């Protein structure tokens, strides 16, 4: 169920490399990596968790409400994260040349299914 | 010089609220807030600095190269950050209904001018 949703997001995004459903501590619930891709998406999740915690703290301090989406573009990898619930996050890794807007759209599209499956 | 560049970014983005040029410690070099906007952009910068440091550490750990852009969408505020140099960042705060894509574009457009002025 989770894997199918992640696969749809990754394969549906030009340049999509891997997808991850993780908890707030960065522990992988499910992941999907496109065939032939060389990425350890679980490690990406672990590294992201510290970032997400800092963002949660910052948004609380600034009283800007809950975090919905985070996008990080580095030279070699773009990472999109979307809060599924308060406890779970879905992440998409794509190449820097990948379709950023389509990735955001695919994550939004997947959210209700992921929420339903987590409940 | 910096102020004019920030004003162009903020006023040129639908929903743009404030712009900030800051160093890696979150200290404001220059800022511009649209008239009537109620936001303390310097505080946003301070809160962002911890996030940016974590992201720098994560991108280093993951060997994904330098961070170029970060976007954080919370319920009440969207924040876009772009690395100008290794030491300086430009940030744009916009309303959640603001034009995200235009904001990214305006930050990219401003970068060469900011780099030139910082050197």
CSV table of C-alpha atoms in Angstrom, one decimal:
chain,number,residue,atom,x,y,z
A,1,UNK,CA,0.0,0.0,0.0
A,2,UNK,CA,2.7,2.5,1.1
A,3,UNK,CA,5.1,1.2,-1.5
A,4,UNK,CA,2.6,1.6,-4.3
A,5,UNK,CA,1.9,5.2,-3.3
A,6,UNK,CA,5.7,5.9,-3.1
A,7,UNK,CA,6.3,4.3,-6.5
A,8,UNK,CA,3.6,6.4,-8.1
A,9,UNK,CA,5.2,9.6,-6.8
A,10,UNK,CA,8.7,8.6,-7.8
A,11,UNK,CA,7.9,7.1,-11.2
A,12,UNK,CA,5.4,9.9,-11.9
A,13,UNK,CA,8.0,12.6,-11.4
A,14,UNK,CA,10.6,13.3,-14.2
A,15,UNK,CA,13.9,12.9,-12.5
A,16,UNK,CA,12.4,11.1,-9.5
A,17,UNK,CA,15.0,8.8,-7.8
A,18,UNK,CA,13.5,7.5,-4.5
A,19,UNK,CA,10.6,8.0,-2.1
A,20,UNK,CA,10.3,7.5,1.6
A,21,UNK,CA,7.7,7.3,4.2
A,22,UNK,CA,9.3,8.1,7.6
A,23,UNK,CA,8.4,9.0,11.1
A,24,UNK,CA,9.5,12.1,13.0
A,25,UNK,CA,12.7,10.4,14.1
A,26,UNK,CA,13.7,9.7,10.6
A,27,UNK,CA,13.0,6.0,10.8
A,28,UNK,CA,11.9,4.5,7.5
A,29,UNK,CA,8.3,3.0,7.4
A,30,UNK,CA,8.5,2.2,3.7
A,31,UNK,CA,10.7,3.2,0.8
A,32,UNK,CA,10.9,2.8,-3.0
A,33,UNK,CA,14.0,3.4,-5.1
A,34,UNK,CA,13.8,3.6,-8.9
A,35,UNK,CA,15.6,0.8,-10.6
A,36,UNK,CA,19.3,1.5,-11.2
A,37,UNK,CA,19.3,4.5,-8.9
A,38,UNK,CA,22.3,4.8,-6.6
A,39,UNK,CA,20.9,6.4,-3.4
A,40,UNK,CA,20.4,5.2,0.1
A,41,UNK,CA,17.1,6.9,0.8
A,42,UNK,CA,17.0,5.6,4.4
A,43,UNK,CA,20.2,7.6,5.1
A,44,UNK,CA,18.6,10.7,3.5
A,45,UNK,CA,15.7,10.3,5.9
A,46,UNK,CA,17.9,10.0,8.9
A,47,UNK,CA,19.7,13.2,8.0
A,48,UNK,CA,16.5,14.9,7.3
A,49,UNK,CA,15.0,14.2,10.7
A,50,UNK,CA,17.4,16.7,12.4
A,51,UNK,CA,16.5,19.3,9.9
A,52,UNK,CA,12.7,18.7,10.3
A,53,UNK,CA,13.0,19.0,14.1
A,54,UNK,CA,14.7,22.3,13.8
A,55,UNK,CA,12.1,23.5,11.3
A,56,UNK,CA,9.3,22.4,13.7
A,57,UNK,CA,11.0,24.3,16.5
A,58,UNK,CA,11.5,27.4,14.3
A,59,UNK,CA,7.9,27.4,13.1
A,60,UNK,CA,6.7,27.1,16.7
A,61,UNK,CA,8.9,30.0,17.8
A,62,UNK,CA,7.8,32.1,15.0
A,63,UNK,CA,4.1,31.1,15.5
A,64,UNK,CA,3.7,30.4,11.8
A,65,UNK,CA,1.7,27.2,12.3
A,66,UNK,CA,2.6,23.6,11.4
A,67,UNK,CA,5.2,22.8,8.7
A,68,UNK,CA,3.6,21.5,5.6
A,69,UNK,CA,6.3,21.2,3.0
A,70,UNK,CA,10.1,21.6,2.9
A,71,UNK,CA,12.2,21.6,-0.2
A,72,UNK,CA,16.0,21.4,-0.2
A,73,UNK,CA,18.0,21.9,-3.4
A,74,UNK,CA,21.6,20.9,-3.2
A,75,UNK,CA,24.1,20.7,-6.1
A,76,UNK,CA,23.5,17.0,-6.7
A,77,UNK,CA,20.1,16.3,-5.2
A,78,UNK,CA,16.7,17.9,-4.6
A,79,UNK,CA,14.7,16.6,-1.7
A,80,UNK,CA,11.0,17.4,-1.2
A,81,UNK,CA,9.3,16.6,2.1
A,82,UNK,CA,5.7,16.8,3.0
A,83,UNK,CA,4.1,16.3,6.4
A,84,UNK,CA,1.5,13.5,6.1
A,85,UNK,CA,0.4,13.7,9.7
A,86,UNK,CA,2.1,15.3,12.7
A,87,UNK,CA,4.1,12.1,13.2
A,88,UNK,CA,4.8,11.0,9.6
A,89,UNK,CA,6.5,12.5,6.6
A,90,UNK,CA,6.8,11.6,3.0
A,91,UNK,CA,10.0,12.5,1.1
A,92,UNK,CA,10.9,12.5,-2.6
A,93,UNK,CA,14.5,12.6,-3.8
A,94,UNK,CA,15.0,13.8,-7.4
A,95,UNK,CA,17.8,14.9,-9.6
A,96,UNK,CA,18.5,18.6,-9.7
A,97,UNK,CA,17.3,18.7,-13.3
A,98,UNK,CA,14.1,16.8,-12.3
A,99,UNK,CA,10.6,18.3,-12.4
A,100,UNK,CA,10.3,20.1,-9.0
A,101,UNK,CA,6.8,21.3,-9.5
A,102,UNK,CA,5.5,17.9,-10.6
A,103,UNK,CA,7.2,16.3,-7.6
A,104,UNK,CA,5.4,18.7,-5.2
A,105,UNK,CA,2.1,17.9,-7.0
A,106,UNK,CA,2.6,14.1,-6.8
A,107,UNK,CA,3.4,14.4,-3.1
A,108,UNK,CA,0.2,16.4,-2.5
A,109,UNK,CA,-1.8,13.9,-4.6
A,110,UNK,CA,-0.4,11.0,-2.5
A,111,UNK,CA,-1.1,12.6,0.8
A,112,UNK,CA,-4.8,11.6,1.4
A,113,UNK,CA,-4.0,7.9,0.5
A,114,UNK,CA,-1.1,7.9,2.9
A,115,UNK,CA,-3.1,9.5,5.7
A,116,UNK,CA,-5.9,6.9,5.2
A,117,UNK,CA,-3.4,4.1,5.3
A,118,UNK,CA,-1.7,5.4,8.4
A,119,UNK,CA,-4.9,5.6,10.4
B,1,UNK,CA,22.1,48.6,-3.0
B,2,UNK,CA,21.1,45.5,-0.9
B,3,UNK,CA,17.8,47.2,0.1
B,4,UNK,CA,16.9,47.9,-3.5
B,5,UNK,CA,17.6,44.3,-4.5
B,6,UNK,CA,15.5,43.0,-1.6
B,7,UNK,CA,12.6,45.4,-2.4
B,8,UNK,CA,12.6,44.2,-6.0
B,9,UNK,CA,12.3,40.6,-4.9
B,10,UNK,CA,9.5,41.3,-2.3
B,11,UNK,CA,7.5,43.8,-4.3
B,12,UNK,CA,7.9,41.7,-7.5
B,13,UNK,CA,6.4,38.6,-5.8
B,14,UNK,CA,2.7,38.4,-5.4
B,15,UNK,CA,2.2,37.8,-1.7
B,16,UNK,CA,5.8,38.8,-0.8
B,17,UNK,CA,6.0,40.2,2.7
B,18,UNK,CA,9.7,40.7,3.6
B,19,UNK,CA,13.2,40.0,2.3
B,20,UNK,CA,16.4,39.5,4.2
B,21,UNK,CA,20.1,39.3,3.4
B,22,UNK,CA,21.8,37.5,6.3
B,23,UNK,CA,25.0,35.8,7.1
B,24,UNK,CA,25.4,32.1,8.1
B,25,UNK,CA,24.8,32.9,11.8
B,26,UNK,CA,21.4,34.5,11.0
B,27,UNK,CA,22.6,38.1,11.5
B,28,UNK,CA,20.8,40.6,9.3
B,29,UNK,CA,22.9,42.5,6.8
B,30,UNK,CA,20.0,44.2,5.2
B,31,UNK,CA,16.2,43.7,5.2
B,32,UNK,CA,13.1,45.1,3.6
B,33,UNK,CA,9.5,44.7,4.7
B,34,UNK,CA,6.6,45.6,2.6
B,35,UNK,CA,4.5,48.5,4.0
B,36,UNK,CA,1.9,47.4,6.4
B,37,UNK,CA,3.3,43.9,6.8
B,38,UNK,CA,3.5,42.6,10.4
B,39,UNK,CA,6.5,40.4,10.5
B,40,UNK,CA,9.9,40.6,12.2
B,41,UNK,CA,12.0,39.3,9.4
B,42,UNK,CA,15.2,39.6,11.6
B,43,UNK,CA,13.7,37.0,13.9
B,44,UNK,CA,12.8,34.7,11.0
B,45,UNK,CA,16.5,34.9,10.0
B,46,UNK,CA,17.7,34.0,13.5
B,47,UNK,CA,15.4,31.0,13.5
B,48,UNK,CA,16.4,30.0,10.0
B,49,UNK,CA,20.1,29.9,10.8
B,50,UNK,CA,19.9,26.8,12.9
B,51,UNK,CA,17.9,25.1,10.1
B,52,UNK,CA,20.5,26.2,7.5
B,53,UNK,CA,23.3,24.8,9.6
B,54,UNK,CA,21.6,21.5,9.9
B,55,UNK,CA,21.0,21.4,6.2
B,56,UNK,CA,24.6,22.2,5.5
B,57,UNK,CA,25.7,19.4,7.8
B,58,UNK,CA,23.2,17.0,6.2
B,59,UNK,CA,24.2,17.8,2.6
B,60,UNK,CA,27.8,17.3,3.6
B,61,UNK,CA,27.1,13.9,5.2
B,62,UNK,CA,25.1,12.8,2.2
B,63,UNK,CA,27.7,14.2,-0.2
B,64,UNK,CA,25.0,16.0,-2.2
B,65,UNK,CA,27.1,19.1,-2.7
B,66,UNK,CA,26.4,22.6,-1.5
B,67,UNK,CA,22.9,23.8,-0.6
B,68,UNK,CA,21.4,26.1,-3.1
B,69,UNK,CA,17.8,26.7,-2.1
B,70,UNK,CA,15.5,25.8,0.7
B,71,UNK,CA,11.8,26.4,0.9
B,72,UNK,CA,9.7,26.0,4.0
B,73,UNK,CA,6.0,26.1,3.9
B,74,UNK,CA,4.1,26.5,7.1
B,75,UNK,CA,0.4,27.1,7.7
B,76,UNK,CA,0.8,30.9,7.9
B,77,UNK,CA,4.1,31.6,6.2
B,78,UNK,CA,6.2,30.4,3.3
B,79,UNK,CA,10.0,31.1,3.5
B,80,UNK,CA,12.4,30.8,0.6
B,81,UNK,CA,16.1,30.9,1.1
B,82,UNK,CA,18.8,31.0,-1.5
B,83,UNK,CA,22.6,30.7,-0.9
B,84,UNK,CA,24.2,33.8,-2.3
B,85,UNK,CA,27.7,32.8,-1.4
B,86,UNK,CA,28.9,30.2,1.1
B,87,UNK,CA,28.6,32.8,3.9
B,88,UNK,CA,25.5,34.8,2.9
B,89,UNK,CA,21.9,33.9,2.3
B,90,UNK,CA,18.9,35.8,0.9
B,91,UNK,CA,15.5,35.0,2.3
B,92,UNK,CA,12.0,35.9,1.1
B,93,UNK,CA,8.9,35.5,3.4
B,94,UNK,CA,5.6,35.3,1.5
B,95,UNK,CA,2.1,34.5,2.4
B,96,UNK,CA,1.0,30.9,1.9
B,97,UNK,CA,-1.2,32.0,-1.0
B,98,UNK,CA,1.7,33.9,-2.5
B,99,UNK,CA,3.4,33.1,-5.8
B,100,UNK,CA,6.0,30.5,-4.8
B,101,UNK,CA,7.4,30.0,-8.3
B,102,UNK,CA,7.7,33.8,-8.9
B,103,UNK,CA,9.5,34.1,-5.5
B,104,UNK,CA,12.0,31.5,-6.5
B,105,UNK,CA,12.5,33.2,-9.8
B,106,UNK,CA,13.0,36.7,-8.3
B,107,UNK,CA,15.6,35.3,-5.8
B,108,UNK,CA,17.5,33.7,-8.7
B,109,UNK,CA,17.4,36.9,-10.6
B,110,UNK,CA,18.7,38.9,-7.7
B,111,UNK,CA,21.6,36.6,-7.0
B,112,UNK,CA,24.2,38.0,-9.4
B,113,UNK,CA,23.6,41.5,-8.2
B,114,UNK,CA,23.9,40.5,-4.5
B,115,UNK,CA,27.1,38.5,-5.2
B,116,UNK,CA,28.6,41.5,-7.0
B,117,UNK,CA,27.7,43.8,-4.1
B,118,UNK,CA,29.1,41.4,-1.5
B,119,UNK,CA,32.5,41.1,-3.2
